[in-house]
């Protein structure tokens, strides 16, 4: 299950990522196999993950 789709910077294919992946700035692979690093701009994703954990999700 993915929280949202982001386009691969190399080929533009939609790649499903989880909010936590972004928060931890993990490296993910698109459907074509390109690896790229997620960037949490301004730490927004991390804040949301922290908030969800606080509510026990
Ligand atoms: Zn790609």
Coordinates of C-alpha atoms and ligand atoms in Angstrom, one line a residue:
X1 CA 0.0 0.0 0.0
X2 CA 1.3 3.4 -0.9
X3 CA 0.3 6.7 0.5
X4 CA 1.0 8.6 -2.7
X5 CA 2.6 8.6 -6.0
X6 CA 5.6 10.6 -7.1
X7 CA 7.2 10.7 -10.5
X8 CA 10.6 9.2 -11.0
X9 CA 13.2 12.0 -11.7
X10 CA 14.8 9.8 -14.4
X11 CA 11.9 8.4 -16.4
X12 CA 8.8 10.2 -15.0
X13 CA 7.0 7.0 -14.1
X14 CA 4.7 7.2 -11.1
X15 CA 6.3 5.5 -8.1
X16 CA 4.2 4.6 -5.0
X17 CA 5.8 5.7 -1.8
X18 CA 4.8 5.8 1.8
X19 CA 4.7 8.8 4.0
X20 CA 7.3 7.1 6.3
X21 CA 9.6 6.5 3.4
X22 CA 9.6 10.2 2.7
X23 CA 10.0 11.0 6.4
X24 CA 13.1 8.8 6.6
X25 CA 14.3 10.0 3.2
X26 CA 14.7 6.4 2.0
X27 CA 15.9 5.4 -1.4
X28 CA 13.1 3.9 -3.5
X29 CA 13.0 2.3 -6.9
X30 CA 10.5 3.2 -9.6
X31 CA 8.7 0.5 -11.7
X32 CA 11.6 0.7 -14.3
X33 CA 14.1 0.0 -11.5
X34 CA 15.7 3.5 -11.2
X35 CA 16.8 4.2 -7.6
X36 CA 16.3 7.6 -6.2
X37 CA 16.4 9.3 -2.9
X38 CA 13.3 10.8 -1.4
X39 CA 13.7 14.3 0.0
X40 CA 11.5 15.5 2.8
X41 CA 11.2 19.2 2.0
X42 CA 11.2 21.2 5.2
X43 CA 10.5 18.0 7.3
X44 CA 6.8 18.1 6.7
X45 CA 6.4 14.4 6.2
X46 CA 8.3 13.7 9.4
X47 CA 6.0 16.0 11.3
X48 CA 3.0 14.1 10.0
X49 CA 4.4 10.7 10.9
X50 CA 5.3 11.9 14.4
X51 CA 1.8 13.2 14.8
X52 CA 0.3 9.9 13.6
X53 CA 2.4 8.0 16.1
X54 CA 1.3 10.2 18.9
X55 CA -2.2 9.1 18.2
X56 CA -1.3 5.5 18.2
X57 CA -1.6 4.7 14.5
Ligands
LIG1 ZN1 12.5 5.6 -13.4

